Each structure stands twice: as structure tokens, then as C-alpha cells.
Short mmCIF file of N, CA and C in Angstrom, two decimals:
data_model
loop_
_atom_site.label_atom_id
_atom_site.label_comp_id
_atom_site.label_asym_id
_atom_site.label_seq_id
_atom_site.Cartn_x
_atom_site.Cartn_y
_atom_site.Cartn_z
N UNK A 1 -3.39 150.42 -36.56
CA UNK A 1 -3.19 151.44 -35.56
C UNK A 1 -3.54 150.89 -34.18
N UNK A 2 -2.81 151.13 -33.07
CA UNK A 2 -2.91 150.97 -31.47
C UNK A 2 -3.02 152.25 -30.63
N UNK A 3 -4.04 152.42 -29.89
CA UNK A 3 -4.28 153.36 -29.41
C UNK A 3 -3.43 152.69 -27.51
N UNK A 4 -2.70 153.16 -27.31
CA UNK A 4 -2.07 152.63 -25.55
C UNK A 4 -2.22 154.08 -25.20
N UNK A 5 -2.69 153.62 -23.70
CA UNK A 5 -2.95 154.75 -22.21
C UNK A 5 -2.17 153.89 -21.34
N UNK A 6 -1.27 154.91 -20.80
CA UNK A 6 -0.39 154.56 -19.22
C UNK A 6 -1.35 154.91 -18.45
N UNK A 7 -1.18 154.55 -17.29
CA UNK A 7 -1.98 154.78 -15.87
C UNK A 7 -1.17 154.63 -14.78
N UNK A 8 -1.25 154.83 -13.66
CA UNK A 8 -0.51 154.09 -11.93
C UNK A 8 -0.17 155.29 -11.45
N UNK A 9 1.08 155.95 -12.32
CA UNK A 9 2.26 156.85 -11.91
C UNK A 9 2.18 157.72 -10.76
N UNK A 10 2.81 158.55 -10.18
CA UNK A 10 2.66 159.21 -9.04
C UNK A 10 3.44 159.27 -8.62
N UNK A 11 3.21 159.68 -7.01
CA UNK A 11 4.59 160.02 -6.07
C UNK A 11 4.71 159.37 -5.19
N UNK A 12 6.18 158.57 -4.62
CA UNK A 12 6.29 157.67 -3.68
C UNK A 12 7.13 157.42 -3.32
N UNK A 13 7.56 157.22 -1.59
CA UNK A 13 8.59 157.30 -1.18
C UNK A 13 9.79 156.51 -1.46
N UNK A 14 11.32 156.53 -1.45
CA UNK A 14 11.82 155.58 -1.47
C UNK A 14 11.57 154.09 -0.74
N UNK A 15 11.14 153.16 -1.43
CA UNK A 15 10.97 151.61 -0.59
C UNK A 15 9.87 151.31 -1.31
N UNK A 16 8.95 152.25 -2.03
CA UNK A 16 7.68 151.89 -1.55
C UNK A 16 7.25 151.40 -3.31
N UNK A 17 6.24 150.89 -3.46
CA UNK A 17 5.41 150.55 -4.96
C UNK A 17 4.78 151.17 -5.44
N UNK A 18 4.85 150.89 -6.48
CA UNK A 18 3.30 151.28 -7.56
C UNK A 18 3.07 150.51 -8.93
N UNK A 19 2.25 150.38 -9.00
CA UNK A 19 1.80 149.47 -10.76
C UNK A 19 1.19 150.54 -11.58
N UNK A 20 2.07 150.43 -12.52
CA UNK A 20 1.41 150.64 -13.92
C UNK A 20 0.81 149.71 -14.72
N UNK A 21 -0.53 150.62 -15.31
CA UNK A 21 -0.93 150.02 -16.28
C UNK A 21 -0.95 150.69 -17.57
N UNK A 22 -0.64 149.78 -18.87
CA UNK A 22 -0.86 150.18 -20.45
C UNK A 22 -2.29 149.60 -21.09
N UNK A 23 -3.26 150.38 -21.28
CA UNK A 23 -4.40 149.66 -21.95
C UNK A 23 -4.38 149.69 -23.25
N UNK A 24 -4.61 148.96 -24.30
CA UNK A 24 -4.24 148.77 -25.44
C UNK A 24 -5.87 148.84 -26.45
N UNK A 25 -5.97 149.21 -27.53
CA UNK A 25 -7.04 149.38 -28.30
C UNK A 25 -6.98 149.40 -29.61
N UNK A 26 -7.78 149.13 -30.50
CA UNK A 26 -7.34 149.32 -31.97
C UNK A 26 -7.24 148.19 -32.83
N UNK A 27 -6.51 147.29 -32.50
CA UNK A 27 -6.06 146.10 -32.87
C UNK A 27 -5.63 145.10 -31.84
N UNK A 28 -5.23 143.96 -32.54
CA UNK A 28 -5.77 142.83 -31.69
C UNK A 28 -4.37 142.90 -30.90
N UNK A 29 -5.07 143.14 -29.30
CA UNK A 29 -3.33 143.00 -28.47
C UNK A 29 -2.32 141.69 -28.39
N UNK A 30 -3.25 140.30 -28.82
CA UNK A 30 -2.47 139.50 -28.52
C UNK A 30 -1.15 139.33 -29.51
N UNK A 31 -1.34 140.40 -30.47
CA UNK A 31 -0.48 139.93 -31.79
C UNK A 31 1.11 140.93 -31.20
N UNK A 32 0.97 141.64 -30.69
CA UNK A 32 1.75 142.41 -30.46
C UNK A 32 3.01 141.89 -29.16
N UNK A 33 4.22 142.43 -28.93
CA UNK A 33 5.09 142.55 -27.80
C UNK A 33 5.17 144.02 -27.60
N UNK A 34 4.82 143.98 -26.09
CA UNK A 34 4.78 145.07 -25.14
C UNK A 34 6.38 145.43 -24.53
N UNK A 35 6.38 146.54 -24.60
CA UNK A 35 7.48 147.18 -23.90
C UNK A 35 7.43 148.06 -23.08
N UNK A 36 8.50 148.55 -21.75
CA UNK A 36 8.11 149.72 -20.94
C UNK A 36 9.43 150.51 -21.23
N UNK A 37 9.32 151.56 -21.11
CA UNK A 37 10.68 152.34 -21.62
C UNK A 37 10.23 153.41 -20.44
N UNK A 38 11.37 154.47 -20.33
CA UNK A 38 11.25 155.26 -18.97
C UNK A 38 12.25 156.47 -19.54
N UNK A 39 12.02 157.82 -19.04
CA UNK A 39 13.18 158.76 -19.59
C UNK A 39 13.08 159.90 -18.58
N UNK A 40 14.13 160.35 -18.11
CA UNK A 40 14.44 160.61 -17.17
C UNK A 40 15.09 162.46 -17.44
N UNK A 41 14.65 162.79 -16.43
CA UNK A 41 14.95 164.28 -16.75
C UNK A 41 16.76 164.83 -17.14
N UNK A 42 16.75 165.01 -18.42
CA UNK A 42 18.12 165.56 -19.23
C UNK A 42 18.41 164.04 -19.35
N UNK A 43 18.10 163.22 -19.35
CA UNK A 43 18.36 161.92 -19.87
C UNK A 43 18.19 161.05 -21.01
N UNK A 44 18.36 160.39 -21.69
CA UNK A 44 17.96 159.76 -22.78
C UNK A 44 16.72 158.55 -22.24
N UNK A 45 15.67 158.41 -23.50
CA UNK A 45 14.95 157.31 -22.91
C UNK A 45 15.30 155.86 -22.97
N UNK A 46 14.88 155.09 -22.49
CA UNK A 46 15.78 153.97 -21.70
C UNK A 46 15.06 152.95 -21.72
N UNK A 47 15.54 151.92 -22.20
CA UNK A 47 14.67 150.38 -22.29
C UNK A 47 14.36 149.95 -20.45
N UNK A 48 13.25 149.70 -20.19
CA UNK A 48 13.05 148.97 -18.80
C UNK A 48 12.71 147.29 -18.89
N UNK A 49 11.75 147.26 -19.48
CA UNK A 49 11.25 145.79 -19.34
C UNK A 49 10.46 145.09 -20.97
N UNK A 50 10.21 144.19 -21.37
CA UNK A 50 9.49 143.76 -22.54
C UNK A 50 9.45 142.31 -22.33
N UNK A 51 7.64 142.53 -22.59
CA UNK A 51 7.06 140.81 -22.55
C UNK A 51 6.84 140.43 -23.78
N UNK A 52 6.33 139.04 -24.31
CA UNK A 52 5.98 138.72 -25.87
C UNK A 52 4.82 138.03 -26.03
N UNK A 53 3.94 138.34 -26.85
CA UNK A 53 2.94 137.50 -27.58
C UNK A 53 2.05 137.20 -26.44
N UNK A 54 2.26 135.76 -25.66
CA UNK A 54 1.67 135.29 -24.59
C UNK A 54 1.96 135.57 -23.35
N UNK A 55 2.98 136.11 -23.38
CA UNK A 55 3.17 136.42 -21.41
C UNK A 55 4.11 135.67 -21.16
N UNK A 56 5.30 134.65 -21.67
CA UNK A 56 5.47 133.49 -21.28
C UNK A 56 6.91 133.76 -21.02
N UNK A 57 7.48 134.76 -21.52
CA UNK A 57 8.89 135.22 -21.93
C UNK A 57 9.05 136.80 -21.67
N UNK A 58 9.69 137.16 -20.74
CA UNK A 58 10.04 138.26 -20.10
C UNK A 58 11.65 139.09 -19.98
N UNK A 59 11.61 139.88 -20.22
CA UNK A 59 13.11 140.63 -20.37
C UNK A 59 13.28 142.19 -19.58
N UNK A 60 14.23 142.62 -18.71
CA UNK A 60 14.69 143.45 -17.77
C UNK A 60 15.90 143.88 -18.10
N UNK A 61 16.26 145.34 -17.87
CA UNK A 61 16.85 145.71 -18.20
C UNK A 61 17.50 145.78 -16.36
N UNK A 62 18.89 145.87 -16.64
CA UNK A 62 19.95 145.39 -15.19
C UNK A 62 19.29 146.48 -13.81
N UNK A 63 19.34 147.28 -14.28
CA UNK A 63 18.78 148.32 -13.10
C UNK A 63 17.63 147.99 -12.28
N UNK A 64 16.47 146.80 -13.16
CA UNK A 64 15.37 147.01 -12.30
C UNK A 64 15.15 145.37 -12.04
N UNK A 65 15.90 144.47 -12.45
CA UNK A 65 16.00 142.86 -12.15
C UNK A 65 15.86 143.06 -11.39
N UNK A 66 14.57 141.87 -10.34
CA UNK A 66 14.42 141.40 -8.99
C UNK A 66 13.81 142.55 -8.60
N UNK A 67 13.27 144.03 -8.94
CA UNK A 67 12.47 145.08 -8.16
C UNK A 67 11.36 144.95 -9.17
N UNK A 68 11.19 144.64 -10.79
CA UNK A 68 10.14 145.23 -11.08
C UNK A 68 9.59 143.60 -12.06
N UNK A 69 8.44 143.88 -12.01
CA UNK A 69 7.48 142.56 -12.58
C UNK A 69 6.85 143.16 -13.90
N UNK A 70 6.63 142.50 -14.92
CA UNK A 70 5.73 142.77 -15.97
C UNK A 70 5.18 141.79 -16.14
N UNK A 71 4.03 142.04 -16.78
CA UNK A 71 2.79 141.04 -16.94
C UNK A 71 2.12 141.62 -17.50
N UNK A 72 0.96 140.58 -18.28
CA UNK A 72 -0.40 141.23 -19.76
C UNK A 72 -1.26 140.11 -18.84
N UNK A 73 -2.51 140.60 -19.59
CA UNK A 73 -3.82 139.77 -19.47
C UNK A 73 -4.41 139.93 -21.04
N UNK A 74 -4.05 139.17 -22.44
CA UNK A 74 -4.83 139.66 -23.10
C UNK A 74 -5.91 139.71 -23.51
N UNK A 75 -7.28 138.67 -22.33
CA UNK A 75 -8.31 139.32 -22.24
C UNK A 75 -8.83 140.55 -22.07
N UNK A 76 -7.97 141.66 -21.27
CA UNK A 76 -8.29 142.97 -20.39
C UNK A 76 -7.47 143.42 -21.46
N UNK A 77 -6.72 142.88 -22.87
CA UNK A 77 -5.58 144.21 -23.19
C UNK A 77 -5.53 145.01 -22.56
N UNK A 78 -4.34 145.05 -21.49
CA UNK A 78 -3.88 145.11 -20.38
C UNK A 78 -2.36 144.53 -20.35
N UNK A 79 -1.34 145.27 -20.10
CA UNK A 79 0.19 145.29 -19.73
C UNK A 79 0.90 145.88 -18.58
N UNK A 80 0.81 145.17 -17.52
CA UNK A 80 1.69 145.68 -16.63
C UNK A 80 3.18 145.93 -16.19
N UNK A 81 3.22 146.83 -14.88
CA UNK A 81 4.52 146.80 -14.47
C UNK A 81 4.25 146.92 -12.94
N UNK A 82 4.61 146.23 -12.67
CA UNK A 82 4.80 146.60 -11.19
C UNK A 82 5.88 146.56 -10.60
N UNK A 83 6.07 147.72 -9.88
CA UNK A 83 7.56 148.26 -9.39
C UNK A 83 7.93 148.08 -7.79
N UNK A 84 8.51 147.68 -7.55
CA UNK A 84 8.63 147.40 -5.73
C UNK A 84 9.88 148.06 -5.58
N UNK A 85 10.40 148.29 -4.15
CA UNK A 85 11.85 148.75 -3.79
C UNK A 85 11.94 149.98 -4.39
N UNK A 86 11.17 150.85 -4.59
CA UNK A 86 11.56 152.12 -5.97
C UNK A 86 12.64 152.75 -5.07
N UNK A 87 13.22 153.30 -6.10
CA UNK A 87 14.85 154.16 -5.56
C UNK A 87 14.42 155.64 -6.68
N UNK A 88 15.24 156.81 -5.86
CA UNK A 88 15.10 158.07 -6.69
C UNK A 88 15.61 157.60 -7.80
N UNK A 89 16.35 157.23 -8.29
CA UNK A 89 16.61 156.90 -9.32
C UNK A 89 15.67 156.57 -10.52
N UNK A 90 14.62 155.89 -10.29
CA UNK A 90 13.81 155.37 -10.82
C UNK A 90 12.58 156.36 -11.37
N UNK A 91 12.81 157.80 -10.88
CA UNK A 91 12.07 158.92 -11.12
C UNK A 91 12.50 159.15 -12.55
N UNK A 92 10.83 159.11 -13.36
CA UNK A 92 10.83 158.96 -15.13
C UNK A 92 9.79 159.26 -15.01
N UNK A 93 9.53 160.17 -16.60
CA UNK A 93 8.50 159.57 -17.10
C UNK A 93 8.14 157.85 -17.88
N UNK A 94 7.38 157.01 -17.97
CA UNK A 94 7.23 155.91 -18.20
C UNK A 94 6.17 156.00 -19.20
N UNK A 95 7.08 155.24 -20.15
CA UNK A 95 5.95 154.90 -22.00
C UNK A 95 6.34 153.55 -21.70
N UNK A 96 4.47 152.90 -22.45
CA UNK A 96 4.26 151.51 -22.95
C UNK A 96 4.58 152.07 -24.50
N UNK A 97 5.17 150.70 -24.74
CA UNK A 97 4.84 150.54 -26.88
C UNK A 97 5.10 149.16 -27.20
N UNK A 98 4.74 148.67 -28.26
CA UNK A 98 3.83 148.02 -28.78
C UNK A 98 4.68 148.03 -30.23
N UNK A 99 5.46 146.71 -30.72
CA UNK A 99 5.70 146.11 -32.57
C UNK A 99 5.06 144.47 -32.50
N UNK A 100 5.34 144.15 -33.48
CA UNK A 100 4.67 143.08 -34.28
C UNK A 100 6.05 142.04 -34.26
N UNK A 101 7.03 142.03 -33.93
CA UNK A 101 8.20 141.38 -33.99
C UNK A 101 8.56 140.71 -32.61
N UNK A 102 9.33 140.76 -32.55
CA UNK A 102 10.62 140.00 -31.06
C UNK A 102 10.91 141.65 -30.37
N UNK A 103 11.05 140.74 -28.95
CA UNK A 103 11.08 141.42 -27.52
C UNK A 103 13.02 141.83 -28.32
N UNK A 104 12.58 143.63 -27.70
CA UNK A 104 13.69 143.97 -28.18
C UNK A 104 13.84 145.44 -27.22
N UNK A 105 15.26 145.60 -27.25
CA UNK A 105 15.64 147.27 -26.06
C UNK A 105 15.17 148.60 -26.97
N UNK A 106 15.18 148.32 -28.53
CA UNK A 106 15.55 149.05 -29.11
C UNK A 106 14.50 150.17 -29.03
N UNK A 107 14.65 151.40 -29.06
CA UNK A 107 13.25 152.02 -29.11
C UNK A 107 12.85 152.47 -30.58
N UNK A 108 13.36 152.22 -31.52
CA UNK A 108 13.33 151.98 -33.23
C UNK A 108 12.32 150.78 -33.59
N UNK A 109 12.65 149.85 -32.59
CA UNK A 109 11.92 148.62 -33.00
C UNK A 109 10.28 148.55 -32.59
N UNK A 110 10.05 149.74 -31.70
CA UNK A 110 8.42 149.92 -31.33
C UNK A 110 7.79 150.51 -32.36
N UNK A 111 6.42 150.27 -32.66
CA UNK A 111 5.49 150.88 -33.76
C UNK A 111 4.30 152.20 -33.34
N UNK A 112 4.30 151.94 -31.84
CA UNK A 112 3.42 152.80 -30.84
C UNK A 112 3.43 152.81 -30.11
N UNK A 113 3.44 154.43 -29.29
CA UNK A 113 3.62 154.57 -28.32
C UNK A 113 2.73 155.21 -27.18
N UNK A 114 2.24 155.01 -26.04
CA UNK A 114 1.31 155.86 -25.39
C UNK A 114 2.43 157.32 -25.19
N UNK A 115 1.66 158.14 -24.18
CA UNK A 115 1.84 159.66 -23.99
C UNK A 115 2.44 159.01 -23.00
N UNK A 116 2.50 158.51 -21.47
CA UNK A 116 3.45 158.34 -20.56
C UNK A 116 2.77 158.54 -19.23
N UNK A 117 3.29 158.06 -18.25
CA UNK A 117 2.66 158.19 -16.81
C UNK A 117 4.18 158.61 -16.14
N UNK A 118 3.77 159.96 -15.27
CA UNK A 118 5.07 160.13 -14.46
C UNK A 118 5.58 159.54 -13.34
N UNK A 119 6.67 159.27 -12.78
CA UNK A 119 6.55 158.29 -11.66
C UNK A 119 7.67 159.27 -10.95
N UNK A 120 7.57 159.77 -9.57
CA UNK A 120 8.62 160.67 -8.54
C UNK A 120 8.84 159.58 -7.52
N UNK A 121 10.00 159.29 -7.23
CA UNK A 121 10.04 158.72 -6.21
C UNK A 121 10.84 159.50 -5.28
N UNK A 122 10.79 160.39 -3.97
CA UNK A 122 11.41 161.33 -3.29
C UNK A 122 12.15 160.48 -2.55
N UNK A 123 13.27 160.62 -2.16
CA UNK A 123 14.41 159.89 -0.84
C UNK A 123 14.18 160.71 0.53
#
């Protein structure tokens, strides 16, 4: 079992940043690949970003290439995102999760999931 908490979320103008964080508990984080997924009001939820194992190998989904960064520390089990350039668009709620396999979009392929951090970005 993995216990993940989102954190960062909030409200912010178009242009502007914010980082999320996923804290991870339970079991050992380094074994795991992290994912950020995002779902959007009357929308389906939506693959954003997924790192693997060590940090070393990173994957983006087209919408947020070149605006958003992910990164772990798995001393701090600890998974980030940090978001730059935000566009209304980008207004979601935002889930970390967490499988035992390969960096993947699928949201079938996660084993756990936190509750979510909301993110508004107003134009």
C-alpha cells in the first residue's frame, strides 16, 4: 500500500507558476514510477507527465512539453511538477499515482492514487 498527498495547487494568473508536490508513504518510493494526471471540468482525466524509478527518464504529454518539469528526490519521497507559462486551459484538478512497472499514459496502469490538488488558472 502507498499512501500519496498532492500539495502546490491554487489560483494563478495566466503566465504565471506553481509547483506541485506528491509525498509518498507506505512503501519504498524508489521502487515505484510516478505519474501526474489532471481532469478537467466535464472532461475526461488526462495523462500529463511520468518519471521512472530514478529520475533519469521523463515523459510529457504534447500540451505541456517545454511549460512543465517533473522531478523526484527519493530521499524526501517527493515527486514533482512544476508548471511555468500556465494557460486557462491548464485549469484541473491534478492526481499523482504511483505502479511498479514502465512509465505509461494509461490511467489503468496506476496502482495509487492521491485525492488531488486543484489548480485555476484565470485569463
Amino acid at each position: 500500500q502507498v499512501h500519496l498527498v498532492e500539495s502546490g495547487g491554487g489560483l494563478v494568473q495566466a503566465g504565471g507558476s506553481l509547483r506541485l508536490s506528491c509525498a509518498a508513504s507506505g512503501r519504498t518510493f524508489s521502487d515505484y514510477v510516478v505519474g501526474w494526471f489532471r481532469q478537467a471540468p466535464g472532461k475526461e482525466r488526462e495523462f500529463v507527465s511520468a518519471i521512472n524509478r530514478r529520475g533519469g527518464t521523463t515523459y510529457y504529454a504534447d500540451s505541456v512539453k517545454a511549460r512543465f518539469t517533473i522531478s523526484r528526490d527519493n530521499v524526501e519521497n517527493t515527486v514533482y511538477l512544476q508548471m511555468n507559462s500556465l494557460k486557462a486551459e491548464d485549469t484541473a484538478v491534478y492526481y499523482c499515482a504511483v505502479n511498479r512497472g514502465v512509465i505509461s499514459t494509461r490511467i489503468a496502469a496506476y496502482d495509487y492514487w492521491g485525492r488531488g490538488t486543484q489548480v485555476t488558472v484565470s485569463s
